[in-house]
Amino acid sequence: MRQDQRGTTGTGGGAAGRGSTATASPGAGGIMAGYPEPADKASLRRTNLGVILRQLRENGGQSRTHLATATGLPKATVSVLVADLIERGLVREGELDRAGAVGRPHRMVELDGRWICGIGAEIGPDHITVLALDLRGTVVHEHRLALDVPALTPQAALREVADLVADCLSAVTELGMHTIGVTLVTQGSVDAASGTVTVATNFGWRDVRAVRELRARLGRDAPPVLVENDAESGALAEYLAAPGTDARELVYVTGGIGVGGASISGGKLIRGSEIGHMKLDRLDRPCPCGRTGCWEVAVGLQAFLDAAADPSDRVHDLSIDLAERLGDLLDRADAGEPRTLAALATVADDLALGLGILVDVLNPPRIVLGGYFAVFGRYLVDPVQQVLDDRRIVPGTEPVVVSASTLGLSNAARGGAHLTLEGIFQDPSDVPFRPEPAYDEARHG
Ligand SMILES: [Zn+2]
């Protein structure tokens, strides 16, 4: 995701004026790789506004003194930047910081932005999820629809997405919030610049101009629409779900009909690759991508469902929401049903096979499993961890830690909403001064 593709609305007013020319310390950069170097005073100020905002997002409320220490900016500069962010309604003053303070306690500042909303819309082979977050990352609207996407034309499927997004826009407008954009999240390869889903083998899509289609449906007044890959947005959601931890490095692998992966390195999102199509299926079965023996044919959702239940079983019924079908299978596993447990054991074996390769290539400290892998985390994490521990060549070296996402099946949509909001964290000066008049403090808590 390049900076020039970020969509935000607003007047951009007030960026000039109060001078703040100090530069934040290295390493205070944002999620997105390739953030441009500041070229002049105004852009330096925008950069530093973003640095303050991201520091508050990633490490929680803190005093101006602490912000200055953490970012390397002079305290006077921090005070000016914070005042600007408060005027924009992106930051607010909180409690007094009494912890360990000598002398007068400092007023904490914290992320606000409860009047700003970013929407993520995920389209999967069997569902659509639309989710809206405020700037603090609080879910303000969420709707999930079971849908047999491959059975529809891309236009018909995107019409369903547009309807759910329109409902979401109405709901957040009703709350007095201002929506800055929508990010459509999909499996496969996307070209963000042209808003195209280039290949999504599990829907049978090729070169679908998804952004143009959605914009046409949503109408002229709709906020900007972007498109991103689901593994990338999922990785971002995982990263932001663990603020203030050492989670600046992680690999995220998500299991659905397809298997996707992306990583965060040094706090930056690295584009995903086609890890679902590594040749790892021991049975060398055909894959919708045209190859045979792809990893996702072995560990993808369809393989698991086929192994766990007969075709007539309700867990194969696409008209039932995936969360409910997976819940059924989880109940069976918990009850000790042998076929479900055997299917999970096979998935764990094949999952460990591919994750072992990722560990050898990327050496991440942390792997987070998402999608259906996370639903069955208590059956998959331990055996996979065991395999990865056993195959360490040098005993005693730092092990990779495997965990299951706790964000649920909506995590890619959540990441899409985070990606939408990322524009503000890169350049808060795009946000106009003062919240929308309709913003109602009481309703946002
Ligand atoms: Zn394949």
XYZ file of N, CA and C in Angstrom, residues 220-393:
522
model
N -22.131 8.958 -6.071
C -21.128 10.005 -6.129
C -20.685 10.491 -4.745
N -21.595 10.471 -3.779
C -21.272 11.029 -2.464
C -20.529 10.046 -1.555
N -20.333 8.838 -2.038
C -19.689 7.823 -1.197
C -18.219 8.172 -0.966
N -17.654 7.746 0.157
C -16.234 7.999 0.410
C -15.360 7.170 -0.540
N -14.051 7.470 -0.586
C -13.146 6.717 -1.467
C -13.145 5.226 -1.151
N -12.941 4.422 -2.190
C -12.910 2.963 -2.044
C -11.539 2.462 -2.494
N -10.969 1.559 -1.704
C -9.685 0.946 -2.029
C -9.860 -0.555 -2.046
N -8.885 -1.284 -2.593
C -8.938 -2.743 -2.544
C -7.604 -3.272 -2.038
N -7.674 -4.308 -1.190
C -6.464 -4.919 -0.634
C -6.644 -6.425 -0.483
N -5.530 -7.095 -0.286
C -5.531 -8.554 -0.102
C -5.900 -8.908 1.348
N -6.627 -10.001 1.535
C -7.152 -10.335 2.869
C -6.065 -10.743 3.871
N -5.011 -11.383 3.399
C -3.960 -11.790 4.339
C -3.217 -10.563 4.860
N -3.011 -9.589 3.981
C -2.329 -8.368 4.410
C -3.157 -7.608 5.438
N -4.444 -7.492 5.168
C -5.283 -6.765 6.121
C -5.390 -7.549 7.425
N -5.416 -8.885 7.335
C -5.471 -9.708 8.546
C -4.215 -9.556 9.393
N -3.055 -9.512 8.717
C -1.789 -9.336 9.438
C -1.786 -7.996 10.170
N -2.286 -6.974 9.506
C -2.347 -5.646 10.121
C -3.264 -5.658 11.343
N -4.413 -6.322 11.211
C -5.343 -6.391 12.350
C -4.685 -7.089 13.537
N -3.928 -8.160 13.258
C -3.236 -8.877 14.339
C -2.193 -7.981 15.005
N -1.458 -7.271 14.194
C -0.417 -6.389 14.721
C -1.022 -5.328 15.628
N -2.117 -4.723 15.169
C -2.719 -3.635 15.936
C -3.523 -4.147 17.127
N -3.799 -5.449 17.149
C -4.543 -6.017 18.278
C -3.647 -6.257 19.481
N -2.342 -6.123 19.286
C -1.417 -6.367 20.387
C -0.550 -5.141 20.614
N -1.155 -4.010 20.992
C -0.372 -2.785 21.133
C 0.613 -2.869 22.287
N 1.738 -2.203 22.112
C 2.698 -2.103 23.200
C 3.440 -3.391 23.511
N 3.280 -4.412 22.682
C 4.017 -5.653 22.925
C 5.223 -5.694 21.994
N 5.930 -6.814 21.996
C 7.083 -6.933 21.105
C 6.657 -7.525 19.762
N 5.375 -7.283 19.415
C 4.817 -7.914 18.223
C 5.160 -7.161 16.944
N 6.320 -6.543 16.887
C 6.658 -5.792 15.674
C 7.073 -6.703 14.530
N 7.252 -7.993 14.844
C 7.555 -8.983 13.807
C 6.544 -10.106 13.917
N 5.839 -10.407 12.869
C 4.983 -11.589 12.902
C 4.654 -12.056 11.491
N 4.355 -13.342 11.376
C 3.838 -13.894 10.133
C 2.406 -14.326 10.416
N 1.519 -13.944 9.529
C 0.109 -14.266 9.698
C -0.294 -15.204 8.564
N -0.901 -16.322 8.903
C -1.351 -17.287 7.901
C -2.830 -17.546 8.126
N -3.621 -17.301 7.107
C -5.062 -17.416 7.268
C -5.634 -18.562 6.442
N -6.507 -19.331 7.054
C -7.097 -20.495 6.396
C -8.559 -20.275 6.066
N -8.860 -20.332 4.790
C -10.238 -20.343 4.310
C -10.260 -21.344 3.179
N -11.103 -21.105 2.174
C -11.026 -21.939 0.977
C -9.619 -21.811 0.390
N -9.097 -20.604 0.425
C -7.701 -20.385 0.070
C -6.874 -20.212 1.336
N -5.555 -20.273 1.172
C -4.660 -20.030 2.308
C -3.761 -18.859 1.925
N -3.758 -17.830 2.755
C -2.965 -16.646 2.447
C -2.013 -16.330 3.575
N -0.999 -15.560 3.268
C -0.047 -15.160 4.298
C 0.506 -13.778 4.036
N 0.873 -13.103 5.109
C 1.537 -11.803 5.006
C 2.323 -11.627 6.287
N 3.260 -10.698 6.280
C 4.045 -10.518 7.495
C 4.192 -9.048 7.858
N 4.479 -8.840 9.128
C 4.832 -7.521 9.640
C 6.291 -7.628 10.063
N 7.106 -6.722 9.570
C 8.518 -6.741 9.929
C 8.944 -5.335 10.329
N 9.530 -5.214 11.518
C 9.915 -3.893 12.010
C 8.723 -2.964 12.114
N 7.550 -3.530 12.376
C 6.345 -2.717 12.484
C 5.769 -2.311 11.140
N 6.336 -2.824 10.046
C 5.818 -2.486 8.719
C 5.175 -3.696 8.051
N 4.080 -3.447 7.350
C 3.374 -4.500 6.636
C 4.125 -4.857 5.359
N 4.428 -6.155 5.218
C 5.092 -6.637 4.010
C 4.034 -7.319 3.154
N 4.038 -7.037 1.905
C 3.045 -7.631 1.010
C 3.086 -9.154 1.080
N 1.928 -9.756 0.983
C 1.823 -11.204 1.032
C 2.285 -11.820 -0.275
N 2.387 -13.131 -0.264
C 2.728 -13.820 -1.506
C 1.815 -15.029 -1.606
N 1.976 -15.781 -2.674
C 1.062 -16.897 -2.936
C 1.486 -18.138 -2.161
N 1.549 -18.024 -0.839
C 2.032 -19.175 -0.073
C 1.067 -20.353 -0.146
N -0.206 -20.087 -0.419
C -1.180 -21.180 -0.522
C -0.884 -22.100 -1.700
N -0.018 -21.635 -2.616
C 0.261 -22.432 -3.808
C 1.678 -23.007 -3.811
N 2.282 -23.084 -2.622
C 3.536 -23.855 -2.508
C 3.174 -25.321 -2.732
N 4.058 -26.052 -3.401
C 3.721 -27.440 -3.748
C 3.978 -28.346 -2.548
N 2.939 -28.577 -1.767
C 3.088 -29.301 -0.505
C 2.004 -30.355 -0.269
N 1.058 -30.478 -1.203
C -0.003 -31.465 -1.003
C 0.550 -32.854 -1.306
N 0.552 -33.706 -0.272
C 1.147 -35.038 -0.439
C 0.407 -35.870 -1.489
N -0.883 -35.513 -1.733
C -1.682 -36.285 -2.686
C -1.674 -35.665 -4.081
N -0.995 -34.523 -4.236
C -0.848 -33.857 -5.538
C -2.188 -33.627 -6.258
N -3.174 -33.196 -5.478
C -4.504 -32.954 -6.055
C -4.518 -31.671 -6.893
N -5.450 -31.575 -7.856
C -5.529 -30.346 -8.660
C -6.013 -29.160 -7.832
N -5.529 -27.977 -8.181
C -5.907 -26.738 -7.490
C -6.626 -25.835 -8.502
N -7.581 -25.010 -8.043
C -8.256 -24.092 -8.971
C -7.299 -23.144 -9.705
N -6.062 -22.999 -9.196
C -5.112 -22.086 -9.853
C -4.549 -22.688 -11.134
N -4.791 -23.996 -11.352
C -4.278 -24.632 -12.564
C -3.107 -25.559 -12.299
N -2.474 -25.397 -11.131
C -1.382 -26.305 -10.773
C -1.963 -27.522 -10.051
N -1.081 -28.428 -9.669
C -1.501 -29.524 -8.794
C -0.642 -29.484 -7.530
N -1.168 -30.063 -6.468
C -0.370 -30.253 -5.252
C -0.167 -29.012 -4.416
N -1.041 -28.012 -4.552
C -0.863 -26.771 -3.781
C -1.191 -27.002 -2.302
N -0.512 -26.228 -1.459
C -0.673 -26.343 0.005
C -2.137 -26.153 0.398
N -2.820 -25.177 -0.245
C -4.198 -24.901 0.171
C -5.162 -26.020 -0.202
N -4.765 -26.868 -1.144
C -5.599 -28.029 -1.449
C -5.555 -29.011 -0.269
N -4.434 -29.005 0.453
C -4.278 -29.906 1.596
C -4.822 -29.314 2.894
N -4.571 -28.034 3.136
C -4.946 -27.455 4.435
C -6.084 -26.442 4.345
N -6.568 -26.163 3.139
C -7.667 -25.215 2.976
C -8.956 -25.769 3.579
N -9.927 -24.879 3.693
C -11.182 -25.234 4.352
C -11.890 -26.407 3.674
N -11.842 -26.443 2.328
C -12.584 -27.500 1.634
C -12.021 -28.877 1.981
N -10.695 -28.979 2.023
C -10.071 -30.268 2.361
C -10.492 -30.703 3.760
N -10.515 -29.749 4.667
C -10.903 -30.076 6.045
C -12.365 -30.519 6.110
N -13.250 -29.762 5.452
C -14.676 -30.124 5.480
C -14.901 -31.501 4.841
N -14.213 -31.748 3.721
C -14.366 -33.033 3.034
C -13.889 -34.179 3.916
N -12.804 -33.950 4.635
C -12.267 -35.004 5.490
C -13.149 -35.220 6.723
N -13.777 -34.138 7.184
C -14.512 -34.219 8.443
C -15.948 -34.716 8.288
N -16.544 -34.536 7.102
C -17.977 -34.850 6.987
C -18.366 -35.232 5.564
N -19.407 -36.093 5.455
C -19.937 -36.494 4.146
C -20.533 -35.280 3.426
N -20.616 -35.364 2.081
C -21.135 -34.218 1.316
C -22.551 -33.782 1.729
N -23.352 -34.723 2.232
C -24.730 -34.374 2.600
C -24.806 -33.691 3.975
N -23.698 -33.672 4.679
C -23.688 -33.084 6.026
C -23.933 -31.576 5.946
N -24.632 -31.039 6.946
C -24.960 -29.605 6.908
C -23.729 -28.697 6.951
N -22.583 -29.226 7.382
C -21.392 -28.362 7.411
C -20.924 -27.982 6.004
N -21.464 -28.672 4.976
C -21.134 -28.311 3.588
C -22.154 -27.334 2.992
N -23.206 -27.027 3.732
C -24.301 -26.207 3.199
C -23.906 -24.723 3.198
N -23.643 -24.206 1.984
C -23.145 -22.826 1.862
C -24.170 -21.771 2.263
N -25.446 -22.195 2.400
C -26.450 -21.204 2.812
C -26.398 -20.958 4.324
N -25.656 -21.818 5.034
C -25.487 -21.618 6.481
C -24.174 -20.877 6.703
N -24.211 -19.895 7.583
C -23.004 -19.096 7.812
C -21.842 -19.974 8.265
N -20.667 -19.656 7.755
C -19.475 -20.451 8.052
C -19.221 -20.545 9.559
N -19.445 -19.455 10.267
C -19.186 -19.464 11.715
C -20.029 -20.554 12.391
N -21.264 -20.703 11.925
C -22.152 -21.709 12.510
C -21.703 -23.127 12.144
N -21.307 -23.302 10.875
C -20.853 -24.636 10.437
C -19.573 -25.040 11.174
N -18.665 -24.085 11.330
C -17.423 -24.393 12.050
C -17.707 -24.651 13.529
N -18.684 -23.924 14.060
C -19.084 -24.150 15.448
C -19.580 -25.577 15.657
N -20.350 -26.072 14.680
C -20.816 -27.472 14.711
C -19.638 -28.438 14.806
N -18.652 -28.192 13.926
C -17.501 -29.100 13.879
C -16.660 -28.994 15.154
N -16.591 -27.791 15.703
C -15.849 -27.624 16.954
C -16.536 -28.408 18.087
N -17.874 -28.361 18.106
C -18.616 -29.148 19.098
C -18.315 -30.636 18.946
N -18.276 -31.081 17.679
C -17.982 -32.507 17.441
C -16.573 -32.855 17.943
N -15.627 -31.989 17.634
C -14.255 -32.249 18.092
C -14.206 -32.283 19.619
N -14.878 -31.323 20.235
C -14.884 -31.262 21.706
C -15.550 -32.494 22.318
N -16.506 -33.075 21.571
C -17.190 -34.280 22.054
C -16.383 -35.542 21.737
N -15.223 -35.350 21.092
C -14.343 -36.492 20.807
C -14.732 -37.284 19.577
N -15.490 -36.682 18.672
C -15.934 -37.398 17.466
C -14.701 -37.750 16.619
N -14.458 -39.048 16.375
C -13.174 -39.464 15.790
C -12.899 -38.889 14.397
N -13.929 -38.788 13.539
C -13.660 -38.321 12.164
C -13.204 -36.859 12.155
N -13.854 -36.032 12.961
C -13.463 -34.612 13.023
C -12.042 -34.483 13.576
N -11.758 -35.264 14.627
C -10.415 -35.196 15.231
C -9.342 -35.667 14.247
N -9.671 -36.702 13.469
C -8.698 -37.199 12.489
C -8.456 -36.147 11.407
N -9.530 -35.480 10.985
C -9.386 -34.430 9.963
C -8.506 -33.296 10.492
N -8.702 -32.931 11.751
C -7.893 -31.857 12.356
C -6.427 -32.281 12.489
N -6.212 -33.549 12.816
C -4.832 -34.030 12.943
C -4.115 -33.956 11.597
N -4.845 -34.290 10.518
C -4.255 -34.209 9.177
C -3.935 -32.763 8.821
N -4.879 -31.858 9.116
C -4.634 -30.432 8.849
C -3.402 -29.960 9.626
N -3.308 -30.359 10.899
C -2.159 -29.935 11.721
C -0.844 -30.397 11.089
N -0.809 -31.659 10.631
C 0.412 -32.195 9.999
C 0.800 -31.361 8.777
N -0.200 -31.137 7.898
C 0.090 -30.431 6.648
C 0.366 -28.944 6.883
N -0.279 -28.400 7.906
C -0.033 -26.999 8.256
C 1.416 -26.843 8.720
N 1.857 -27.762 9.574
C 3.228 -27.702 10.109
C 4.256 -27.823 8.985
N 3.921 -28.601 7.962
C 4.819 -28.792 6.818
C 5.130 -27.443 6.151
N 4.083 -26.680 5.867
C 4.277 -25.378 5.210
C 4.849 -24.330 6.146
N 4.390 -24.339 7.407
C 4.895 -23.342 8.357
C 6.388 -23.560 8.612
N 6.823 -24.821 8.570
C 8.249 -25.113 8.734
C 9.073 -24.410 7.662
N 8.546 -24.392 6.451
C 9.256 -23.707 5.358
C 9.282 -22.202 5.616
N 8.132 -21.659 6.029
C 8.084 -20.214 6.307
C 9.073 -19.838 7.421
N 9.180 -20.701 8.413
C 10.123 -20.434 9.515
C 11.561 -20.457 8.987
N 11.847 -21.433 8.129
C 13.210 -21.514 7.582
C 13.551 -20.291 6.738
N 12.576 -19.787 6.003
C 12.846 -18.664 5.096
C 12.808 -17.325 5.833
N 11.806 -17.141 6.691
C 11.565 -15.818 7.287
C 12.035 -15.692 8.738
N 12.179 -16.809 9.416
C 12.602 -16.838 10.818
C 11.835 -15.842 11.707
N 10.505 -15.889 11.680
C 9.758 -14.920 12.498
C 9.721 -15.360 13.958
N 9.620 -14.412 14.909
C 9.467 -14.812 16.306
C 8.056 -15.321 16.597
N 7.123 -14.982 15.712
C 5.728 -15.245 16.038
C 4.955 -15.585 14.767
N 4.131 -16.640 14.838
C 3.199 -16.958 13.753
C 1.795 -16.904 14.330
N 0.915 -16.163 13.683
C -0.478 -16.113 14.114
C -1.328 -16.809 13.060
N -2.145 -17.744 13.521
C -3.046 -18.462 12.621
C -4.406 -17.779 12.632
N -4.937 -17.526 11.425
C -6.233 -16.864 11.328
C -7.237 -17.713 10.557
N -8.399 -17.144 10.328
C -9.452 -17.840 9.584
C -9.918 -19.078 10.336
N -10.197 -20.162 9.613
C -10.710 -21.350 10.291
C -9.647 -22.020 11.169
N -8.360 -21.779 10.843
C -7.294 -22.319 11.703
C -7.463 -21.804 13.138
N -7.882 -20.535 13.250
C -8.018 -19.935 14.587
C -9.202 -20.544 15.334
N -10.275 -20.851 14.597
C -11.444 -21.460 15.243
C -11.049 -22.774 15.925
N -10.169 -23.522 15.254
C -9.732 -24.811 15.792
C -8.341 -24.697 16.442
N -8.043 -23.505 16.928
C -6.721 -23.248 17.492
C -6.312 -24.258 18.546
N -7.264 -24.679 19.397
C -6.850 -25.590 20.477
C -6.519 -26.988 19.976
N -6.879 -27.279 18.713
C -6.489 -28.573 18.136
C -5.293 -28.449 17.192
N -4.961 -27.231 16.793
C -3.901 -27.057 15.789
C -2.612 -26.449 16.358
N -2.750 -25.500 17.285
C -1.568 -24.751 17.730
C -0.529 -25.664 18.384
N -0.948 -26.492 19.330
C 0.022 -27.318 20.056
C 0.762 -28.306 19.154
N 0.036 -29.093 18.325
C 0.789 -30.015 17.454
C 1.709 -29.301 16.464
N 1.265 -28.163 15.927
C 2.113 -27.414 14.996
C 3.347 -26.879 15.735
N 3.123 -26.345 16.922
C 4.240 -25.836 17.734
C 5.253 -26.951 18.006
N 4.727 -28.137 18.314
C 5.589 -29.284 18.609
C 6.487 -29.615 17.420
N 5.893 -29.661 16.227
C 6.678 -29.970 15.029
C 7.752 -28.914 14.815
N 7.366 -27.641 14.954
C 8.339 -26.564 14.712
C 9.458 -26.587 15.750
N 9.104 -26.930 17.004
C 10.138 -27.041 18.044
C 11.085 -28.197 17.739
N 10.506 -29.325 17.339
C 11.313 -30.528 17.112
C 12.300 -30.367 15.960
N 11.939 -29.510 14.969
C 12.811 -29.451 13.802
C 13.852 -28.321 13.882
N 13.957 -27.699 15.061
C 15.021 -26.716 15.210
C 16.382 -27.396 15.117
N 17.254 -26.839 14.285
C 18.561 -27.485 14.076
C 19.473 -27.216 15.267
